[in-house]
Amino acid sequence: MIPTRRQLFTENEEYDPSYVLLFTIASSVIWVMVPGLAFLYSGLSRRKSALSMIWIVLGSSFIGVFQWYFWGYSLAFSSSNNNFIGNLNSFGLKDIIGENGLGNEYPTIAFAIFQMQFLLVTLAIIAGGLIGERGRFIPALVFLFLWATVVYSPVVYWIWGGGWASSWRGGVLDYAGGGPVEILSGVTTFVYSAFLGRRNENLMINYRPHNISTIFLGTSLLYFGWLFFNGFSCLNASLKVPYSMLNTHLSGAFGAVTWCLLDFRLEGKWSMVGLCSGCISGLVAATPASGFIPLWASVILGIVAGIVCNFLTQLKYLCRVDDSLDVLAEHGIAGMIGLLFNGIFRIIYCCWQLYIQIVYILATTAYSAGVTAVLCFVMNKIPGLQLRVDYDAEEMGVDEDQIGEFAYDYVEVRRDFLDWGVPQNMQNDSSPPEPREVFQAEGGSSEAPTAASEKQD
Protein backbone atom coordinates (compact mmCIF):
# COMPACT_ATOMS: atom_id res chain seq x y z
CA MET A 1 0.00 0.00 0.00
CA ILE A 2 1.34 3.45 -0.92
CA PRO A 3 0.77 5.93 1.96
CA THR A 4 -1.07 9.18 1.34
CA ARG A 5 0.75 12.51 1.52
CA ARG A 6 -0.81 13.13 4.92
CA GLN A 7 0.34 9.75 6.25
CA LEU A 8 3.83 10.20 4.81
CA PHE A 9 4.54 13.56 6.41
CA THR A 10 2.90 13.03 9.79
CA GLU A 11 4.32 11.16 12.72
CA ASN A 12 3.83 7.40 12.66
CA GLU A 13 3.15 6.12 16.16
CA GLU A 14 4.19 2.58 15.25
CA TYR A 15 7.90 3.35 15.32
CA ASP A 16 10.25 5.49 17.36
CA PRO A 17 10.93 8.77 15.48
CA SER A 18 14.40 8.95 17.00
CA TYR A 19 15.36 5.94 14.89
CA VAL A 20 14.53 7.88 11.73
CA LEU A 21 16.86 10.66 12.86
CA LEU A 22 19.56 8.14 13.79
CA PHE A 23 19.47 6.39 10.42
CA THR A 24 19.36 9.55 8.32
CA ILE A 25 22.24 11.26 10.16
CA ALA A 26 24.37 8.11 10.15
CA SER A 27 23.64 7.54 6.45
CA SER A 28 24.70 11.07 5.58
CA VAL A 29 27.95 10.90 7.55
CA ILE A 30 28.88 7.45 6.21
CA TRP A 31 28.66 8.79 2.65
CA VAL A 32 31.60 11.08 3.50
CA MET A 33 33.74 7.94 3.21
CA VAL A 34 33.20 8.01 -0.57
CA PRO A 35 35.02 11.32 -1.18
CA GLY A 36 37.50 10.18 1.46
CA LEU A 37 38.38 7.17 -0.67
CA ALA A 38 38.52 9.39 -3.76
CA PHE A 39 41.09 11.71 -2.17
CA LEU A 40 43.06 8.79 -0.74
CA TYR A 41 43.32 6.99 -4.07
CA SER A 42 44.06 10.20 -5.94
CA GLY A 43 46.95 11.01 -3.62
CA LEU A 44 48.37 7.50 -3.93
CA SER A 45 48.38 7.70 -7.73
CA ARG A 46 50.70 9.60 -10.03
CA ARG A 47 49.74 13.10 -11.12
CA LYS A 48 48.71 12.06 -14.62
CA SER A 49 46.05 9.68 -13.24
CA ALA A 50 44.97 11.62 -10.14
CA LEU A 51 41.64 12.89 -11.46
CA SER A 52 40.63 9.49 -12.83
CA MET A 53 40.64 8.08 -9.29
CA ILE A 54 38.27 10.79 -8.08
CA TRP A 55 36.03 10.33 -11.13
CA ILE A 56 35.68 6.56 -10.86
CA VAL A 57 35.04 6.58 -7.10
CA LEU A 58 32.32 9.21 -7.45
CA GLY A 59 30.90 7.42 -10.49
CA SER A 60 30.77 4.15 -8.57
CA SER A 61 28.46 5.71 -5.99
CA PHE A 62 25.96 6.70 -8.70
CA ILE A 63 26.02 3.16 -10.08
CA GLY A 64 25.46 1.88 -6.54
CA VAL A 65 22.45 4.13 -5.93
CA PHE A 66 20.80 2.91 -9.14
CA GLN A 67 21.55 -0.76 -8.47
CA TRP A 68 20.26 -0.55 -4.89
CA TYR A 69 17.05 1.15 -6.01
CA PHE A 70 16.57 -1.14 -9.01
CA TRP A 71 16.91 -4.54 -7.33
CA GLY A 72 19.90 -4.53 -4.99
CA TYR A 73 17.92 -3.95 -1.80
CA SER A 74 15.34 -6.53 -2.80
CA LEU A 75 17.95 -9.22 -3.51
CA ALA A 76 19.73 -8.48 -0.23
CA PHE A 77 16.85 -8.10 2.22
CA SER A 78 13.61 -9.48 0.78
CA SER A 79 12.39 -12.65 2.44
CA SER A 80 13.04 -15.80 0.44
CA ASN A 81 12.59 -19.54 0.69
CA ASN A 82 16.31 -20.19 0.16
CA ASN A 83 19.45 -19.44 2.17
CA PHE A 84 21.46 -17.77 -0.58
CA ILE A 85 19.64 -14.79 -2.11
CA GLY A 86 16.47 -12.75 -1.68
CA ASN A 87 13.67 -12.30 -4.19
CA LEU A 88 12.33 -9.35 -6.20
CA ASN A 89 9.33 -8.57 -4.01
CA SER A 90 10.82 -5.13 -3.28
CA PHE A 91 11.90 -4.45 -6.88
CA GLY A 92 12.30 -0.70 -7.33
CA LEU A 93 11.95 -0.28 -3.54
CA LYS A 94 8.28 -1.12 -3.96
CA ASP A 95 6.06 -0.91 -0.87
CA ILE A 96 8.87 -0.11 1.59
CA ILE A 97 7.70 3.37 2.56
CA GLY A 98 4.77 2.18 4.62
CA GLU A 99 6.54 -0.84 6.13
CA ASN A 100 8.22 -1.07 9.49
CA GLY A 101 11.50 -2.81 10.20
CA LEU A 102 12.61 -5.05 13.04
CA GLY A 103 10.25 -4.89 15.99
CA ASN A 104 8.41 -1.92 14.42
CA GLU A 105 11.10 0.36 15.87
CA TYR A 106 12.11 1.98 12.56
CA PRO A 107 10.63 2.31 9.05
CA THR A 108 12.05 0.10 6.34
CA ILE A 109 12.86 3.08 4.11
CA ALA A 110 15.27 4.42 6.75
CA PHE A 111 16.95 1.02 6.99
CA ALA A 112 17.20 0.79 3.19
CA ILE A 113 19.02 4.10 2.82
CA PHE A 114 21.35 3.20 5.71
CA GLN A 115 22.27 -0.12 4.12
CA MET A 116 22.72 1.57 0.75
CA GLN A 117 25.70 3.48 2.17
CA PHE A 118 27.47 0.17 2.84
CA LEU A 119 27.13 -0.73 -0.84
CA LEU A 120 28.39 2.70 -1.92
CA VAL A 121 31.45 2.45 0.30
CA THR A 122 32.18 -1.08 -0.92
CA LEU A 123 31.97 -0.03 -4.57
CA ALA A 124 34.17 2.99 -3.85
CA ILE A 125 36.85 0.76 -2.28
CA ILE A 126 36.84 -1.45 -5.37
CA ALA A 127 36.58 1.32 -7.96
CA GLY A 128 40.10 2.71 -7.58
CA GLY A 129 41.62 -0.72 -8.16
CA LEU A 130 39.56 -1.20 -11.32
CA ILE A 131 41.34 1.75 -12.91
CA GLY A 132 44.76 1.52 -11.24
CA GLU A 133 46.32 3.90 -13.83
CA ARG A 134 45.52 1.50 -16.69
CA GLY A 135 41.81 0.60 -16.63
CA ARG A 136 38.89 1.86 -18.74
CA PHE A 137 35.88 3.62 -17.26
CA ILE A 138 32.92 2.03 -19.09
CA PRO A 139 33.93 -1.61 -18.44
CA ALA A 140 34.62 -0.71 -14.81
CA LEU A 141 31.16 0.81 -14.33
CA VAL A 142 29.44 -2.12 -16.06
CA PHE A 143 31.41 -4.51 -13.88
CA LEU A 144 30.42 -2.66 -10.70
CA PHE A 145 26.71 -2.95 -11.49
CA LEU A 146 26.96 -6.64 -12.33
CA TRP A 147 29.19 -7.33 -9.33
CA ALA A 148 26.82 -5.58 -6.93
CA THR A 149 24.02 -7.79 -8.27
CA VAL A 150 25.65 -11.22 -8.30
CA VAL A 151 28.24 -10.89 -5.53
CA TYR A 152 27.43 -8.15 -3.02
CA SER A 153 23.67 -8.60 -2.69
CA PRO A 154 23.83 -12.40 -2.18
CA VAL A 155 26.59 -12.15 0.44
CA VAL A 156 24.69 -9.43 2.31
CA TYR A 157 21.69 -11.75 2.29
CA TRP A 158 23.84 -14.56 3.73
CA ILE A 159 24.79 -12.58 6.83
CA TRP A 160 22.19 -9.82 7.35
CA GLY A 161 19.17 -10.84 5.28
CA GLY A 162 18.37 -14.18 6.90
CA GLY A 163 20.64 -16.43 4.82
CA TRP A 164 22.74 -19.41 5.87
CA ALA A 165 25.52 -17.41 7.59
CA SER A 166 23.11 -15.75 10.01
CA SER A 167 21.74 -19.04 11.35
CA TRP A 168 24.29 -21.81 10.72
CA ARG A 169 25.44 -23.26 14.07
CA GLY A 170 24.27 -20.17 15.90
CA GLY A 171 25.34 -17.68 13.25
CA VAL A 172 28.47 -15.90 12.04
CA LEU A 173 29.58 -12.82 13.96
CA ASP A 174 30.09 -9.96 11.50
CA TYR A 175 29.23 -6.65 13.10
CA ALA A 176 29.60 -4.08 10.30
CA GLY A 177 30.69 -5.92 7.17
CA GLY A 178 33.97 -7.80 7.43
CA GLY A 179 32.61 -10.17 4.78
CA PRO A 180 30.38 -8.16 2.42
CA VAL A 181 32.43 -4.95 2.60
CA GLU A 182 36.05 -5.79 3.35
CA ILE A 183 36.75 -9.34 2.13
CA LEU A 184 34.66 -8.88 -1.00
CA SER A 185 36.35 -5.59 -1.90
CA GLY A 186 39.88 -6.87 -1.26
CA VAL A 187 39.51 -10.16 -3.12
CA THR A 188 37.55 -8.63 -6.00
CA THR A 189 40.12 -5.88 -6.59
CA PHE A 190 42.96 -8.40 -6.54
CA VAL A 191 41.29 -10.68 -9.10
CA TYR A 192 40.33 -7.76 -11.35
CA SER A 193 43.91 -6.45 -11.16
CA ALA A 194 45.16 -9.86 -12.29
CA PHE A 195 43.00 -9.60 -15.42
CA LEU A 196 44.11 -6.00 -15.99
CA GLY A 197 47.75 -7.04 -15.99
CA ARG A 198 50.71 -5.21 -14.55
CA ARG A 199 51.48 -1.60 -15.33
CA ASN A 200 54.25 -1.15 -17.87
CA GLU A 201 57.55 -1.34 -16.02
CA ASN A 202 59.12 1.34 -18.23
CA LEU A 203 56.51 3.81 -16.97
CA MET A 204 57.11 3.01 -13.29
CA ILE A 205 60.52 4.71 -12.94
CA ASN A 206 60.78 6.54 -9.60
CA TYR A 207 57.12 5.85 -8.81
CA ARG A 208 55.88 7.73 -5.75
CA PRO A 209 52.45 8.89 -4.55
CA HIS A 210 52.05 12.36 -5.99
CA ASN A 211 50.30 14.13 -3.08
CA ILE A 212 50.76 13.02 0.53
CA SER A 213 48.52 15.82 1.84
CA THR A 214 45.62 14.43 -0.18
CA ILE A 215 46.29 10.99 1.30
CA PHE A 216 45.97 12.49 4.79
CA LEU A 217 42.77 14.32 3.83
CA GLY A 218 41.23 11.13 2.47
CA THR A 219 42.24 9.12 5.54
CA SER A 220 40.74 11.77 7.84
CA LEU A 221 37.39 11.68 6.03
CA LEU A 222 37.45 7.89 6.12
CA TYR A 223 38.17 7.88 9.85
CA PHE A 224 35.28 10.26 10.50
CA GLY A 225 32.81 8.22 8.48
CA TRP A 226 34.08 4.92 9.89
CA LEU A 227 33.01 5.86 13.41
CA PHE A 228 29.40 6.04 12.20
CA PHE A 229 29.86 3.09 9.86
CA ASN A 230 30.79 0.84 12.78
CA GLY A 231 29.05 2.69 15.59
CA PHE A 232 25.51 2.59 14.23
CA SER A 233 25.66 -0.93 12.81
CA CYS A 234 23.89 -2.08 15.97
CA LEU A 235 20.77 -0.42 14.48
CA ASN A 236 19.75 1.18 17.76
CA ALA A 237 20.63 4.05 20.07
CA SER A 238 22.12 1.95 22.87
CA LEU A 239 25.46 1.99 24.68
CA LYS A 240 26.75 -0.28 21.95
CA VAL A 241 27.19 2.82 19.75
CA PRO A 242 29.93 4.48 21.85
CA TYR A 243 31.35 1.07 22.75
CA SER A 244 31.91 0.09 19.12
CA MET A 245 33.19 3.59 18.33
CA LEU A 246 35.80 3.30 21.07
CA ASN A 247 36.86 -0.12 19.81
CA THR A 248 37.22 1.43 16.35
CA HIS A 249 39.39 4.24 17.73
CA LEU A 250 41.66 1.80 19.57
CA SER A 251 42.16 -0.54 16.65
CA GLY A 252 42.80 2.29 14.19
CA ALA A 253 45.28 4.05 16.47
CA PHE A 254 47.34 0.98 17.30
CA GLY A 255 47.26 -0.14 13.68
CA ALA A 256 48.66 3.24 12.59
CA VAL A 257 51.47 3.26 15.16
CA THR A 258 52.43 -0.34 14.44
CA TRP A 259 52.62 0.13 10.67
CA CYS A 260 54.60 3.36 11.03
CA LEU A 261 57.13 1.67 13.34
CA LEU A 262 57.60 -1.16 10.87
CA ASP A 263 58.29 1.32 8.07
CA PHE A 264 60.72 3.23 10.29
CA ARG A 265 62.61 -0.01 10.81
CA LEU A 266 63.36 -0.08 7.07
CA GLU A 267 63.71 3.56 6.08
CA GLY A 268 64.62 5.35 9.28
CA LYS A 269 61.81 7.83 8.45
CA TRP A 270 58.37 8.37 9.95
CA SER A 271 56.27 7.70 6.85
CA MET A 272 52.99 9.60 6.53
CA VAL A 273 51.77 7.08 3.97
CA GLY A 274 52.62 4.30 6.42
CA LEU A 275 50.76 6.05 9.22
CA CYS A 276 47.63 6.38 7.07
CA SER A 277 47.89 2.82 5.75
CA GLY A 278 48.19 1.39 9.26
CA CYS A 279 45.25 3.45 10.46
CA ILE A 280 43.08 2.13 7.63
CA SER A 281 44.10 -1.48 8.28
CA GLY A 282 43.16 -1.06 11.94
CA LEU A 283 39.81 0.52 11.09
CA VAL A 284 39.06 -2.28 8.63
CA ALA A 285 39.91 -4.94 11.21
CA ALA A 286 37.54 -3.24 13.67
CA THR A 287 34.67 -3.33 11.16
CA PRO A 288 33.52 -6.91 11.86
CA ALA A 289 34.70 -6.95 15.48
CA SER A 290 34.00 -3.57 17.11
CA GLY A 291 30.67 -4.63 18.59
CA PHE A 292 31.72 -8.07 19.84
CA ILE A 293 35.16 -7.94 21.49
CA PRO A 294 36.40 -6.28 24.72
CA LEU A 295 38.28 -2.98 24.60
CA TRP A 296 41.63 -4.52 25.47
CA ALA A 297 41.25 -6.98 22.57
CA SER A 298 40.97 -4.04 20.16
CA VAL A 299 44.48 -2.98 21.16
CA ILE A 300 45.76 -6.43 20.17
CA LEU A 301 43.60 -6.34 17.04
CA GLY A 302 45.15 -3.08 15.87
CA ILE A 303 48.70 -4.30 16.47
CA VAL A 304 48.11 -7.64 14.73
CA ALA A 305 46.39 -5.95 11.78
CA GLY A 306 49.24 -3.45 11.42
CA ILE A 307 51.89 -6.18 11.41
CA VAL A 308 50.13 -8.74 9.21
CA CYS A 309 48.79 -6.26 6.65
CA ASN A 310 52.16 -4.50 6.41
CA PHE A 311 53.99 -7.70 5.55
CA LEU A 312 51.24 -9.00 3.27
CA THR A 313 51.53 -5.97 1.01
CA GLN A 314 54.35 -8.07 -0.47
CA LEU A 315 51.84 -10.72 -1.52
CA LYS A 316 51.17 -8.88 -4.77
CA TYR A 317 54.84 -9.27 -5.73
CA LEU A 318 54.81 -12.98 -4.98
CA CYS A 319 51.67 -13.43 -7.10
CA ARG A 320 52.84 -10.91 -9.73
CA VAL A 321 49.52 -9.08 -9.50
CA ASP A 322 49.66 -5.29 -9.66
CA ASP A 323 47.28 -4.43 -6.82
CA SER A 324 48.28 -0.78 -7.12
CA LEU A 325 46.41 0.43 -4.02
CA ASP A 326 47.06 -2.58 -1.75
CA VAL A 327 43.33 -3.19 -1.38
CA LEU A 328 43.77 -6.91 -0.68
CA ALA A 329 46.21 -6.33 2.18
CA GLU A 330 44.51 -3.34 3.79
CA HIS A 331 40.89 -4.43 3.31
CA GLY A 332 40.66 -8.13 2.50
CA ILE A 333 43.28 -9.42 4.94
CA ALA A 334 42.36 -6.94 7.68
CA GLY A 335 38.70 -7.94 7.37
CA MET A 336 39.66 -11.60 7.79
CA ILE A 337 41.69 -10.76 10.91
CA GLY A 338 38.73 -8.96 12.46
CA LEU A 339 36.42 -11.90 11.79
CA LEU A 340 38.91 -14.33 13.35
CA PHE A 341 39.14 -12.14 16.45
CA ASN A 342 35.38 -12.52 16.89
CA GLY A 343 35.90 -16.26 17.23
CA ILE A 344 38.76 -15.88 19.71
CA PHE A 345 37.96 -12.82 21.84
CA ARG A 346 34.17 -12.43 21.70
CA ILE A 347 32.71 -11.35 25.02
CA ILE A 348 30.35 -14.34 25.19
CA TYR A 349 32.67 -17.21 24.28
CA CYS A 350 31.56 -20.17 22.15
CA CYS A 351 33.92 -23.06 21.39
CA TRP A 352 32.48 -23.46 17.88
CA GLN A 353 32.65 -19.80 16.94
CA LEU A 354 36.18 -19.76 15.47
CA TYR A 355 35.28 -22.68 13.19
CA ILE A 356 32.13 -20.87 12.06
CA GLN A 357 34.13 -17.71 11.33
CA ILE A 358 36.72 -19.61 9.26
CA VAL A 359 34.04 -21.27 7.13
CA TYR A 360 32.45 -17.86 6.50
CA ILE A 361 35.81 -16.35 5.49
CA LEU A 362 36.50 -19.20 3.07
CA ALA A 363 33.00 -19.02 1.59
CA THR A 364 33.05 -15.27 0.96
CA THR A 365 36.60 -15.39 -0.41
CA ALA A 366 35.95 -18.27 -2.79
CA TYR A 367 32.60 -16.93 -3.98
CA SER A 368 33.85 -13.41 -4.69
CA ALA A 369 37.04 -14.65 -6.39
CA GLY A 370 35.19 -17.14 -8.59
CA VAL A 371 32.37 -14.87 -9.73
CA THR A 372 34.72 -11.92 -10.27
CA ALA A 373 36.98 -14.07 -12.44
CA VAL A 374 34.03 -15.18 -14.57
CA LEU A 375 32.79 -11.60 -15.00
CA CYS A 376 36.24 -10.32 -15.96
CA PHE A 377 36.87 -13.15 -18.41
CA VAL A 378 33.53 -12.71 -20.19
CA MET A 379 33.66 -8.91 -20.30
CA ASN A 380 37.20 -8.88 -21.65
CA LYS A 381 36.00 -10.94 -24.64
CA ILE A 382 33.17 -8.54 -25.53
CA PRO A 383 34.06 -5.79 -28.04
CA GLY A 384 33.99 -2.41 -26.34
CA LEU A 385 34.28 -3.87 -22.84
CA GLN A 386 38.01 -4.64 -22.79
CA LEU A 387 39.23 -3.81 -19.31
CA ARG A 388 42.53 -2.06 -20.10
CA VAL A 389 43.63 1.00 -22.06
CA ASP A 390 46.38 0.64 -24.68
CA TYR A 391 50.05 1.43 -24.14
CA ASP A 392 49.90 4.96 -25.56
CA ALA A 393 46.97 5.84 -23.31
CA GLU A 394 48.77 4.45 -20.27
CA GLU A 395 51.86 6.50 -21.10
CA MET A 396 49.75 9.60 -21.65
CA GLY A 397 47.79 9.07 -18.45
CA VAL A 398 44.25 7.90 -17.81
CA ASP A 399 43.18 11.49 -17.04
CA GLU A 400 43.96 12.70 -20.55
CA ASP A 401 42.83 9.52 -22.29
CA GLN A 402 39.53 8.90 -20.50
CA ILE A 403 38.52 12.33 -19.18
CA GLY A 404 40.37 15.03 -21.13
CA GLU A 405 40.80 17.01 -17.92
CA PHE A 406 43.46 17.08 -15.22
CA ALA A 407 43.59 17.37 -11.45
CA TYR A 408 46.37 19.95 -11.90
CA ASP A 409 45.56 21.56 -15.22
CA TYR A 410 48.08 24.40 -14.85
CA VAL A 411 50.90 21.85 -14.51
CA GLU A 412 49.87 19.95 -17.63
CA VAL A 413 49.44 23.15 -19.67
CA ARG A 414 52.89 24.37 -18.63
CA ARG A 415 54.37 20.99 -19.54
CA ASP A 416 52.82 21.10 -23.00
CA PHE A 417 53.92 24.71 -23.48
CA LEU A 418 57.52 23.79 -22.70
CA ASP A 419 57.25 20.92 -25.17
CA TRP A 420 56.12 23.23 -27.92
CA GLY A 421 59.04 25.62 -27.46
CA VAL A 422 59.39 28.76 -29.60
CA PRO A 423 59.24 28.42 -33.40
CA GLN A 424 62.48 29.11 -35.19
CA ASN A 425 61.01 31.92 -37.33
CA MET A 426 60.07 33.80 -34.14
CA GLN A 427 63.48 33.62 -32.51
CA ASN A 428 65.15 37.04 -32.99
CA ASP A 429 66.57 39.74 -30.81
CA SER A 430 63.14 41.22 -30.10
CA SER A 431 61.40 37.94 -29.40
CA PRO A 432 60.40 37.19 -25.80
CA PRO A 433 62.63 34.82 -23.85
CA GLU A 434 61.77 31.13 -23.67
CA PRO A 435 59.74 29.96 -20.68
CA ARG A 436 62.73 28.51 -18.83
CA GLU A 437 64.66 31.78 -19.19
CA VAL A 438 61.75 33.65 -17.61
CA PHE A 439 61.60 31.05 -14.87
CA GLN A 440 65.31 31.46 -14.08
CA ALA A 441 65.15 35.27 -14.26
CA GLU A 442 62.34 35.29 -11.70
CA GLY A 443 64.43 33.39 -9.20
CA GLY A 444 63.74 29.82 -10.27
CA SER A 445 66.41 27.15 -10.15
CA SER A 446 68.60 26.80 -13.20
CA GLU A 447 67.94 23.10 -12.87
CA ALA A 448 64.23 23.33 -13.55
CA PRO A 449 62.65 19.94 -14.31
CA THR A 450 62.57 19.06 -17.95
CA ALA A 451 59.40 18.22 -19.79
CA ALA A 452 60.57 14.64 -20.10
CA SER A 453 60.98 14.29 -16.36
CA GLU A 454 57.55 15.83 -15.74
CA LYS A 455 55.99 13.28 -18.03
CA GLN A 456 57.14 10.53 -15.68
CA ASP A 457 54.82 11.84 -12.94
mmCIF file with all atom_site columns, C-alpha atoms in Angstrom, residues 172-183 247-248 251-252 280-294 297-309 329-346 353-354 356-358 360-361:
data_model
loop_
_atom_site.group_PDB
_atom_site.id
_atom_site.type_symbol
_atom_site.label_atom_id
_atom_site.label_alt_id
_atom_site.label_comp_id
_atom_site.label_asym_id
_atom_site.label_entity_id
_atom_site.label_seq_id
_atom_site.pdbx_PDB_ins_code
_atom_site.Cartn_x
_atom_site.Cartn_y
_atom_site.Cartn_z
_atom_site.occupancy
_atom_site.B_iso_or_equiv
_atom_site.pdbx_formal_charge
_atom_site.auth_seq_id
_atom_site.auth_comp_id
_atom_site.auth_asym_id
_atom_site.auth_atom_id
_atom_site.pdbx_PDB_model_num
ATOM 1  C CA . VAL A 1 172 ? 28.468 -15.901 12.038 1.00 0.00 ? 172 VAL A CA 1
ATOM 2  C CA . LEU A 1 173 ? 29.577 -12.820 13.965 1.00 0.00 ? 173 LEU A CA 1
ATOM 3  C CA . ASP A 1 174 ? 30.085 -9.963  11.499 1.00 0.00 ? 174 ASP A CA 1
ATOM 4  C CA . TYR A 1 175 ? 29.230 -6.650  13.098 1.00 0.00 ? 175 TYR A CA 1
ATOM 5  C CA . ALA A 1 176 ? 29.598 -4.085  10.302 1.00 0.00 ? 176 ALA A CA 1
ATOM 6  C CA . GLY A 1 177 ? 30.691 -5.924  7.173  1.00 0.00 ? 177 GLY A CA 1
ATOM 7  C CA . GLY A 1 178 ? 33.966 -7.805  7.425  1.00 0.00 ? 178 GLY A CA 1
ATOM 8  C CA . GLY A 1 179 ? 32.612 -10.167 4.783  1.00 0.00 ? 179 GLY A CA 1
ATOM 9  C CA . PRO A 1 180 ? 30.383 -8.160  2.417  1.00 0.00 ? 180 PRO A CA 1
ATOM 10 C CA . VAL A 1 181 ? 32.426 -4.954  2.605  1.00 0.00 ? 181 VAL A CA 1
ATOM 11 C CA . GLU A 1 182 ? 36.053 -5.791  3.350  1.00 0.00 ? 182 GLU A CA 1
ATOM 12 C CA . ILE A 1 183 ? 36.746 -9.341  2.129  1.00 0.00 ? 183 ILE A CA 1
ATOM 13 C CA . ASN A 1 247 ? 36.860 -0.117  19.813 1.00 0.00 ? 247 ASN A CA 1
ATOM 14 C CA . THR A 1 248 ? 37.217 1.433   16.351 1.00 0.00 ? 248 THR A CA 1
ATOM 15 C CA . SER A 1 251 ? 42.157 -0.539  16.646 1.00 0.00 ? 251 SER A CA 1
ATOM 16 C CA . GLY A 1 252 ? 42.797 2.295   14.187 1.00 0.00 ? 252 GLY A CA 1
ATOM 17 C CA . ILE A 1 280 ? 43.077 2.129   7.626  1.00 0.00 ? 280 ILE A CA 1
ATOM 18 C CA . SER A 1 281 ? 44.098 -1.481  8.279  1.00 0.00 ? 281 SER A CA 1
ATOM 19 C CA . GLY A 1 282 ? 43.158 -1.058  11.941 1.00 0.00 ? 282 GLY A CA 1
ATOM 20 C CA . LEU A 1 283 ? 39.810 0.519   11.085 1.00 0.00 ? 283 LEU A CA 1
ATOM 21 C CA . VAL A 1 284 ? 39.062 -2.283  8.634  1.00 0.00 ? 284 VAL A CA 1
ATOM 22 C CA . ALA A 1 285 ? 39.908 -4.941  11.210 1.00 0.00 ? 285 ALA A CA 1
ATOM 23 C CA . ALA A 1 286 ? 37.539 -3.239  13.666 1.00 0.00 ? 286 ALA A CA 1
ATOM 24 C CA . THR A 1 287 ? 34.668 -3.327  11.164 1.00 0.00 ? 287 THR A CA 1
ATOM 25 C CA . PRO A 1 288 ? 33.521 -6.913  11.860 1.00 0.00 ? 288 PRO A CA 1
ATOM 26 C CA . ALA A 1 289 ? 34.698 -6.949  15.481 1.00 0.00 ? 289 ALA A CA 1
ATOM 27 C CA . SER A 1 290 ? 34.001 -3.573  17.113 1.00 0.00 ? 290 SER A CA 1
ATOM 28 C CA . GLY A 1 291 ? 30.672 -4.630  18.591 1.00 0.00 ? 291 GLY A CA 1
ATOM 29 C CA . PHE A 1 292 ? 31.723 -8.071  19.845 1.00 0.00 ? 292 PHE A CA 1
ATOM 30 C CA . ILE A 1 293 ? 35.161 -7.936  21.494 1.00 0.00 ? 293 ILE A CA 1
ATOM 31 C CA . PRO A 1 294 ? 36.396 -6.284  24.722 1.00 0.00 ? 294 PRO A CA 1
ATOM 32 C CA . ALA A 1 297 ? 41.254 -6.976  22.574 1.00 0.00 ? 297 ALA A CA 1
ATOM 33 C CA . SER A 1 298 ? 40.967 -4.041  20.162 1.00 0.00 ? 298 SER A CA 1
ATOM 34 C CA . VAL A 1 299 ? 44.481 -2.985  21.157 1.00 0.00 ? 299 VAL A CA 1
ATOM 35 C CA . ILE A 1 300 ? 45.759 -6.432  20.169 1.00 0.00 ? 300 ILE A CA 1
ATOM 36 C CA . LEU A 1 301 ? 43.603 -6.343  17.042 1.00 0.00 ? 301 LEU A CA 1
ATOM 37 C CA . GLY A 1 302 ? 45.152 -3.076  15.866 1.00 0.00 ? 302 GLY A CA 1
ATOM 38 C CA . ILE A 1 303 ? 48.695 -4.303  16.475 1.00 0.00 ? 303 ILE A CA 1
ATOM 39 C CA . VAL A 1 304 ? 48.112 -7.636  14.730 1.00 0.00 ? 304 VAL A CA 1
ATOM 40 C CA . ALA A 1 305 ? 46.389 -5.951  11.776 1.00 0.00 ? 305 ALA A CA 1
ATOM 41 C CA . GLY A 1 306 ? 49.240 -3.453  11.424 1.00 0.00 ? 306 GLY A CA 1
ATOM 42 C CA . ILE A 1 307 ? 51.887 -6.176  11.408 1.00 0.00 ? 307 ILE A CA 1
ATOM 43 C CA . VAL A 1 308 ? 50.131 -8.736  9.209  1.00 0.00 ? 308 VAL A CA 1
ATOM 44 C CA . CYS A 1 309 ? 48.793 -6.256  6.651  1.00 0.00 ? 309 CYS A CA 1
ATOM 45 C CA . ALA A 1 329 ? 46.212 -6.331  2.176  1.00 0.00 ? 329 ALA A CA 1
ATOM 46 C CA . GLU A 1 330 ? 44.509 -3.336  3.792  1.00 0.00 ? 330 GLU A CA 1
ATOM 47 C CA . HIS A 1 331 ? 40.892 -4.434  3.310  1.00 0.00 ? 331 HIS A CA 1
ATOM 48 C CA . GLY A 1 332 ? 40.664 -8.135  2.501  1.00 0.00 ? 332 GLY A CA 1
ATOM 49 C CA . ILE A 1 333 ? 43.285 -9.423  4.939  1.00 0.00 ? 333 ILE A CA 1
ATOM 50 C CA . ALA A 1 334 ? 42.365 -6.941  7.676  1.00 0.00 ? 334 ALA A CA 1
ATOM 51 C CA . GLY A 1 335 ? 38.704 -7.941  7.373  1.00 0.00 ? 335 GLY A CA 1
ATOM 52 C CA . MET A 1 336 ? 39.660 -11.598 7.792  1.00 0.00 ? 336 MET A CA 1
ATOM 53 C CA . ILE A 1 337 ? 41.689 -10.762 10.908 1.00 0.00 ? 337 ILE A CA 1
ATOM 54 C CA . GLY A 1 338 ? 38.734 -8.959  12.462 1.00 0.00 ? 338 GLY A CA 1
ATOM 55 C CA . LEU A 1 339 ? 36.424 -11.899 11.791 1.00 0.00 ? 339 LEU A CA 1
ATOM 56 C CA . LEU A 1 340 ? 38.913 -14.325 13.346 1.00 0.00 ? 340 LEU A CA 1
ATOM 57 C CA . PHE A 1 341 ? 39.144 -12.139 16.445 1.00 0.00 ? 341 PHE A CA 1
ATOM 58 C CA . ASN A 1 342 ? 35.379 -12.524 16.889 1.00 0.00 ? 342 ASN A CA 1
ATOM 59 C CA . GLY A 1 343 ? 35.903 -16.262 17.225 1.00 0.00 ? 343 GLY A CA 1
ATOM 60 C CA . ILE A 1 344 ? 38.760 -15.878 19.714 1.00 0.00 ? 344 ILE A CA 1
ATOM 61 C CA . PHE A 1 345 ? 37.959 -12.819 21.841 1.00 0.00 ? 345 PHE A CA 1
ATOM 62 C CA . ARG A 1 346 ? 34.172 -12.426 21.698 1.00 0.00 ? 346 ARG A CA 1
ATOM 63 C CA . GLN A 1 353 ? 32.654 -19.795 16.936 1.00 0.00 ? 353 GLN A CA 1
ATOM 64 C CA . LEU A 1 354 ? 36.181 -19.764 15.469 1.00 0.00 ? 354 LEU A CA 1
ATOM 65 C CA . ILE A 1 356 ? 32.132 -20.867 12.060 1.00 0.00 ? 356 ILE A CA 1
ATOM 66 C CA . GLN A 1 357 ? 34.133 -17.712 11.326 1.00 0.00 ? 357 GLN A CA 1
ATOM 67 C CA . ILE A 1 358 ? 36.721 -19.614 9.265  1.00 0.00 ? 358 ILE A CA 1
ATOM 68 C CA . TYR A 1 360 ? 32.453 -17.865 6.504  1.00 0.00 ? 360 TYR A CA 1
ATOM 69 C CA . ILE A 1 361 ? 35.814 -16.354 5.491  1.00 0.00 ? 361 ILE A CA 1
#
